[in-house]
mmCIF file of C-alpha atoms in Angstrom:
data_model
loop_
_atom_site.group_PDB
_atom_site.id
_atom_site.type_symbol
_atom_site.label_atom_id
_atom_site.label_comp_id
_atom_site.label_asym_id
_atom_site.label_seq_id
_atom_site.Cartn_x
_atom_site.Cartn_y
_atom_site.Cartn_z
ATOM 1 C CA UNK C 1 0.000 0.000 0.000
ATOM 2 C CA UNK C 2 1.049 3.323 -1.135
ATOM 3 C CA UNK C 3 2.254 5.681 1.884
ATOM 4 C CA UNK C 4 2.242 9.722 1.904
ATOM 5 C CA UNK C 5 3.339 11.954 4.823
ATOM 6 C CA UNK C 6 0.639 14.980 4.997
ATOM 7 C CA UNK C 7 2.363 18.087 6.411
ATOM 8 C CA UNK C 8 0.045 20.560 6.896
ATOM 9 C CA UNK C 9 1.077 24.038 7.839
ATOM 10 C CA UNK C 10 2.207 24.567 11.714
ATOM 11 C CA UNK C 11 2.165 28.721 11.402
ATOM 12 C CA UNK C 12 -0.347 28.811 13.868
ATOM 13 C CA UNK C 13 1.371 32.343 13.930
ATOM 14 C CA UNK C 14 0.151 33.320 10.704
ATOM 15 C CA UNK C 15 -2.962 35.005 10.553
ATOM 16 C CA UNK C 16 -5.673 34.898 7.910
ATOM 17 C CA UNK C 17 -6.827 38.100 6.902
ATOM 18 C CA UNK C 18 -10.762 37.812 7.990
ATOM 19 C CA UNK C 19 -9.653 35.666 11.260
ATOM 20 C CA UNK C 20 -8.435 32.029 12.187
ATOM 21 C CA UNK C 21 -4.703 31.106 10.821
ATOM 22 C CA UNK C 22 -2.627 28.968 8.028
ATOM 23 C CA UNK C 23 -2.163 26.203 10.768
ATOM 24 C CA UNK C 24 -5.745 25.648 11.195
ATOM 25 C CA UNK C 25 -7.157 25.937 7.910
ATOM 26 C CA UNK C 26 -4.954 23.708 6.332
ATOM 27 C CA UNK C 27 -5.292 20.889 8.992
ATOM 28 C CA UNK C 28 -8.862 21.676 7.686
ATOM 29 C CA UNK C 29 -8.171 20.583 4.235
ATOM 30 C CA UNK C 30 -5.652 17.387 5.473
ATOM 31 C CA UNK C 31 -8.480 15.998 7.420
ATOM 32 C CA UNK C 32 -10.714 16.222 4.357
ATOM 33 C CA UNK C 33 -8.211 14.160 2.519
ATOM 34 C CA UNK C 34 -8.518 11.442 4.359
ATOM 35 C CA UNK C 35 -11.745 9.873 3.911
ATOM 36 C CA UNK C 36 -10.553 9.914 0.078
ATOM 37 C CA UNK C 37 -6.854 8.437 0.390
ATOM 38 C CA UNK C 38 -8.514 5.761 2.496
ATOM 39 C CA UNK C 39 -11.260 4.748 -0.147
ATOM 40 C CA UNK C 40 -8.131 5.177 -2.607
ATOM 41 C CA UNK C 41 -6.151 2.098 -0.715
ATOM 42 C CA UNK C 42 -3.673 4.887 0.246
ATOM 43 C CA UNK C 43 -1.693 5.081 3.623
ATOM 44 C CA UNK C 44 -0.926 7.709 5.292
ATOM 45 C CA UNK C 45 0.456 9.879 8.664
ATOM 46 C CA UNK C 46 -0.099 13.736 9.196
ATOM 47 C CA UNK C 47 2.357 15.694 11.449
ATOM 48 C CA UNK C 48 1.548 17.163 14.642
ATOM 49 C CA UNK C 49 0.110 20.901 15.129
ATOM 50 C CA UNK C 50 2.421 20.857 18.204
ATOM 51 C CA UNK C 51 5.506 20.060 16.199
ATOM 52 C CA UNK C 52 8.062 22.004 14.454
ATOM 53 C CA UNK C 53 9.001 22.288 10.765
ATOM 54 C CA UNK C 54 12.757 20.341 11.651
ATOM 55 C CA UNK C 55 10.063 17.715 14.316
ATOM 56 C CA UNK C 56 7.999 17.215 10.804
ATOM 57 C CA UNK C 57 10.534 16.512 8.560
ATOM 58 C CA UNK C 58 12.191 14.227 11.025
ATOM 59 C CA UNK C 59 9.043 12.264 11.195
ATOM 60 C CA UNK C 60 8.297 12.111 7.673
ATOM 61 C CA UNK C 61 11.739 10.714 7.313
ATOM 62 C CA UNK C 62 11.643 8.120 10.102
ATOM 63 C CA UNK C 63 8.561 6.719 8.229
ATOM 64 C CA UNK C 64 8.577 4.658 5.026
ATOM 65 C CA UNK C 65 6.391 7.028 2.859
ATOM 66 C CA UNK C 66 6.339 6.864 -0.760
ATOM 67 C CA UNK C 67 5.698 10.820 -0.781
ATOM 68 C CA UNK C 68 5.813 14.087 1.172
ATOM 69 C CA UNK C 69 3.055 16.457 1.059
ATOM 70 C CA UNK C 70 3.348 19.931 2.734
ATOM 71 C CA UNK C 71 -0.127 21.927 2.698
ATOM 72 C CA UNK C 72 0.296 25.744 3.197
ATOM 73 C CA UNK C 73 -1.683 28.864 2.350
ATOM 74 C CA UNK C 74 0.568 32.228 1.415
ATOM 75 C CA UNK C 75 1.472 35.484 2.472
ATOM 76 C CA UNK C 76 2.160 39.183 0.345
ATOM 77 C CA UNK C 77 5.780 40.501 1.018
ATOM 78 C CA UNK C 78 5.071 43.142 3.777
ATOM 79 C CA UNK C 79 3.799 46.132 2.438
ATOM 80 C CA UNK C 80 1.805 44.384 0.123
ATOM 81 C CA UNK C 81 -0.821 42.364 1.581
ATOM 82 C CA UNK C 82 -3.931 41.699 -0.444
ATOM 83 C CA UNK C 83 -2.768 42.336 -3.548
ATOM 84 C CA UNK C 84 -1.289 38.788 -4.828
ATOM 85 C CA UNK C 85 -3.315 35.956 -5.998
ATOM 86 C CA UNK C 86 -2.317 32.364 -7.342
ATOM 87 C CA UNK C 87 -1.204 28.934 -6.496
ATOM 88 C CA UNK C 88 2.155 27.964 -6.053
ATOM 89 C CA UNK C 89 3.568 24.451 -6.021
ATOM 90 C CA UNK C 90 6.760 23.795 -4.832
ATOM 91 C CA UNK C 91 9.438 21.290 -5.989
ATOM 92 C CA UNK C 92 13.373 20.295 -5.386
ATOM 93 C CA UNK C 93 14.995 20.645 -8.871
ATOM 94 C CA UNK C 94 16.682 17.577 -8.998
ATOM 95 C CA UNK C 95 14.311 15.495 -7.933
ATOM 96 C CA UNK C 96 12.302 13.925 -10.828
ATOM 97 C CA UNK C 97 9.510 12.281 -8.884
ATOM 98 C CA UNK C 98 8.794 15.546 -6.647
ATOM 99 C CA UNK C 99 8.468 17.268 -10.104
ATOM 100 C CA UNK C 100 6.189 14.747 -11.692
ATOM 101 C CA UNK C 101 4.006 14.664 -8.102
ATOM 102 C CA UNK C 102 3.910 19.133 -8.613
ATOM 103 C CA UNK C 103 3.060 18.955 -12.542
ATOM 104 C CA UNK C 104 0.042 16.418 -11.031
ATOM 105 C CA UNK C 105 -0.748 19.108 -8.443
ATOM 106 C CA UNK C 106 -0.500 22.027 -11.112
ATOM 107 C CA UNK C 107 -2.951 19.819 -13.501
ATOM 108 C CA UNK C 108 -5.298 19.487 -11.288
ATOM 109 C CA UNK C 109 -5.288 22.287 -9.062
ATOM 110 C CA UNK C 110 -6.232 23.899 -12.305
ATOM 111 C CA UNK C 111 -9.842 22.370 -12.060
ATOM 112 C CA UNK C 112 -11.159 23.684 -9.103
ATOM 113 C CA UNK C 113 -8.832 27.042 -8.581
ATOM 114 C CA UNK C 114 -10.713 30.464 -9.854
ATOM 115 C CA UNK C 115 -7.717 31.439 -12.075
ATOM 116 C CA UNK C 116 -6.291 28.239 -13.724
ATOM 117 C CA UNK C 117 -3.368 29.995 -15.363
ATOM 118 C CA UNK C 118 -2.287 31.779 -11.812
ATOM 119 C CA UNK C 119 -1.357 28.000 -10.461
ATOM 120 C CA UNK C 120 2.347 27.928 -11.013
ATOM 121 C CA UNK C 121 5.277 24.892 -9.981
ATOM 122 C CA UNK C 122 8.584 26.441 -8.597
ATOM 123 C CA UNK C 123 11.662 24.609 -8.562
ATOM 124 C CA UNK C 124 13.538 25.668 -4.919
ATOM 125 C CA UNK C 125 16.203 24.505 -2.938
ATOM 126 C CA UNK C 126 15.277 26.745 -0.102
ATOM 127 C CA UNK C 127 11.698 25.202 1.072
ATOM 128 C CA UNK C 128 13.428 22.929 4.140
ATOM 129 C CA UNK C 129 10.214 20.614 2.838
ATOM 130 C CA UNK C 130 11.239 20.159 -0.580
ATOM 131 C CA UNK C 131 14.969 19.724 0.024
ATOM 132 C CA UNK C 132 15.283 18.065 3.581
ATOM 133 C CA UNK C 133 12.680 14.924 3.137
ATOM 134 C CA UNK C 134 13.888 11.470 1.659
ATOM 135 C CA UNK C 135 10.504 10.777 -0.397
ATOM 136 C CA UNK C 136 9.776 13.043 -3.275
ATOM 137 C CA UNK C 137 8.098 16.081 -1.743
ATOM 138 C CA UNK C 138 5.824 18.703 -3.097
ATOM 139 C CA UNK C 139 4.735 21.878 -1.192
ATOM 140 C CA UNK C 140 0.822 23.721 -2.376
ATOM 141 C CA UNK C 141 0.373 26.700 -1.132
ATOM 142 C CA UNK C 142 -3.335 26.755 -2.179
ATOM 143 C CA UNK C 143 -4.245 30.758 -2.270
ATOM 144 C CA UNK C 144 -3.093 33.765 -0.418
ATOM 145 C CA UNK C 145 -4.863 33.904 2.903
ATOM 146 C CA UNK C 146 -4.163 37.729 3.027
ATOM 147 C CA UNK C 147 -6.561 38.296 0.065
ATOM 148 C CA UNK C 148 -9.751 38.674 1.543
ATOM 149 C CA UNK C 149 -11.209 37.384 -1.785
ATOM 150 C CA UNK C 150 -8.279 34.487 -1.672
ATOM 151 C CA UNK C 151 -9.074 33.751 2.037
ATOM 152 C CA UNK C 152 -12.594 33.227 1.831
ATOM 153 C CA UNK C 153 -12.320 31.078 -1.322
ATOM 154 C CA UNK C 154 -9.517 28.879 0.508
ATOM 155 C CA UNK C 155 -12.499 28.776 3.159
ATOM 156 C CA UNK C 156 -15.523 28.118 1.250
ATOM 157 C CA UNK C 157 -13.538 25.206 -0.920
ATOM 158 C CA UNK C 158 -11.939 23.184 2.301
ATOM 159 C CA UNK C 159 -13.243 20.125 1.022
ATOM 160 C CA UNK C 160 -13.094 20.773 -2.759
ATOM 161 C CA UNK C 161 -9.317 21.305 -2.224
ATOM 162 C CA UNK C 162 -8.923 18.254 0.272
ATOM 163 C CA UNK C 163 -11.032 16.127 -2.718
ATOM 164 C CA UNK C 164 -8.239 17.502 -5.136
ATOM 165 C CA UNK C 165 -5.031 16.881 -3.528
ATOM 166 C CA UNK C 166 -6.019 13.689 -2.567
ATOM 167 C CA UNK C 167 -7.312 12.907 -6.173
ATOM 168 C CA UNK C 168 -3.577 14.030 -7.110
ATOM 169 C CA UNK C 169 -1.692 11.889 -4.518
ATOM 170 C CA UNK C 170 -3.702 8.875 -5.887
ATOM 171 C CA UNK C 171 -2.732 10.136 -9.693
ATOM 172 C CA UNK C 172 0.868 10.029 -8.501
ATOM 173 C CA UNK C 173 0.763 6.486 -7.275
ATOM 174 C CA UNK C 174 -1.307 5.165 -10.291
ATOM 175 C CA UNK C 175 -3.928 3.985 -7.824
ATOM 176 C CA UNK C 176 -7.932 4.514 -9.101
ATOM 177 C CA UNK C 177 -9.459 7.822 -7.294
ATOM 178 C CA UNK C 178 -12.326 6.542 -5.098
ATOM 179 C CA UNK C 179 -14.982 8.473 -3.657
ATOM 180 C CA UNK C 180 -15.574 7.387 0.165
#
């Protein structure tokens, strides 16, 4: 069986523009994976909202996951909150697997996300995500959650998003998508 590690974000210090924060929202979306990876036949483990990022990675790598999935929601530069919109998707350049698992992402992220052709992949070496876990490794950060338009959209769609990375994880393992 198929194993992926589900990071979501731990910046329960990063606020959301119309309340809550990136740490809760995306646990929000990781817990509506579930019920889909397990009709899928796929394993998985989540990391702890009371760990940190280098506790995370560690326990990701400790495991024997097929795949790393980090789930985050983004920020402006300072100065200029609210004005940036899009999807970015994450990936270590020389890893061919973690860029196959992003251009899955980008695909089908493209579905469900208000401005298909703002859903970008980004090769980095500077993600600690991307570059410090053994098992190719993506990292979504699904909208900006200092958009108030961005924000609410990342709230209204929890589960539509959760249905769609999951779909994706299940794309990248050649396993049929099953609805629970």
């Amino acid at each position: 069986m198929p194993s992926v590690y589900l990071s979501p974000s731990l910046q329960e210090y990063n606020p959301y523009v119309d309340g809550g924060n990136e740490e809760y929202y995306m646990n929000l979306i990781a817990d509506a994976m579930e019920p889909y990876l397990k009709a899928s036949g796929i394993d998985f483990k989540r990391n702890d909202p009371d760990m940190t990022l280098s506790q995370a990675i560690a326990d990701s790598n400790k495991g024997n996951h097929d795949l790393h999935l980090a789930i985050h929601s983004n920020a402006a530069p300072e100065g200029s909150a609210g004005r940036y919109t899009g999807a970015d998707i994450y990936y270590y350049p020389t890893g061919s697997n973690g860029k196959r698992f992003a251009e899955i992402l980008q695909k089908n992220y493209k579905d469900i996300y208000p401005e298909p052709n703002d859903v970008d992949i980004i090769p980095t070496t500077s993600l600690a995500e991307v570059r410090r876990t053994k098992s190719p490794s993506a990292l979504i950060e699904v909208a900006y959650h200092d958009n108030p338009e961005e924000a609410q959209w990342i709230r209204d769609n929890i589960n539509v998003i959760g249905r769609n990375l999951a779909k994706s994880v299940a794309e990248y393992f050649n396993m049929p998508f099953v609805e629970p």
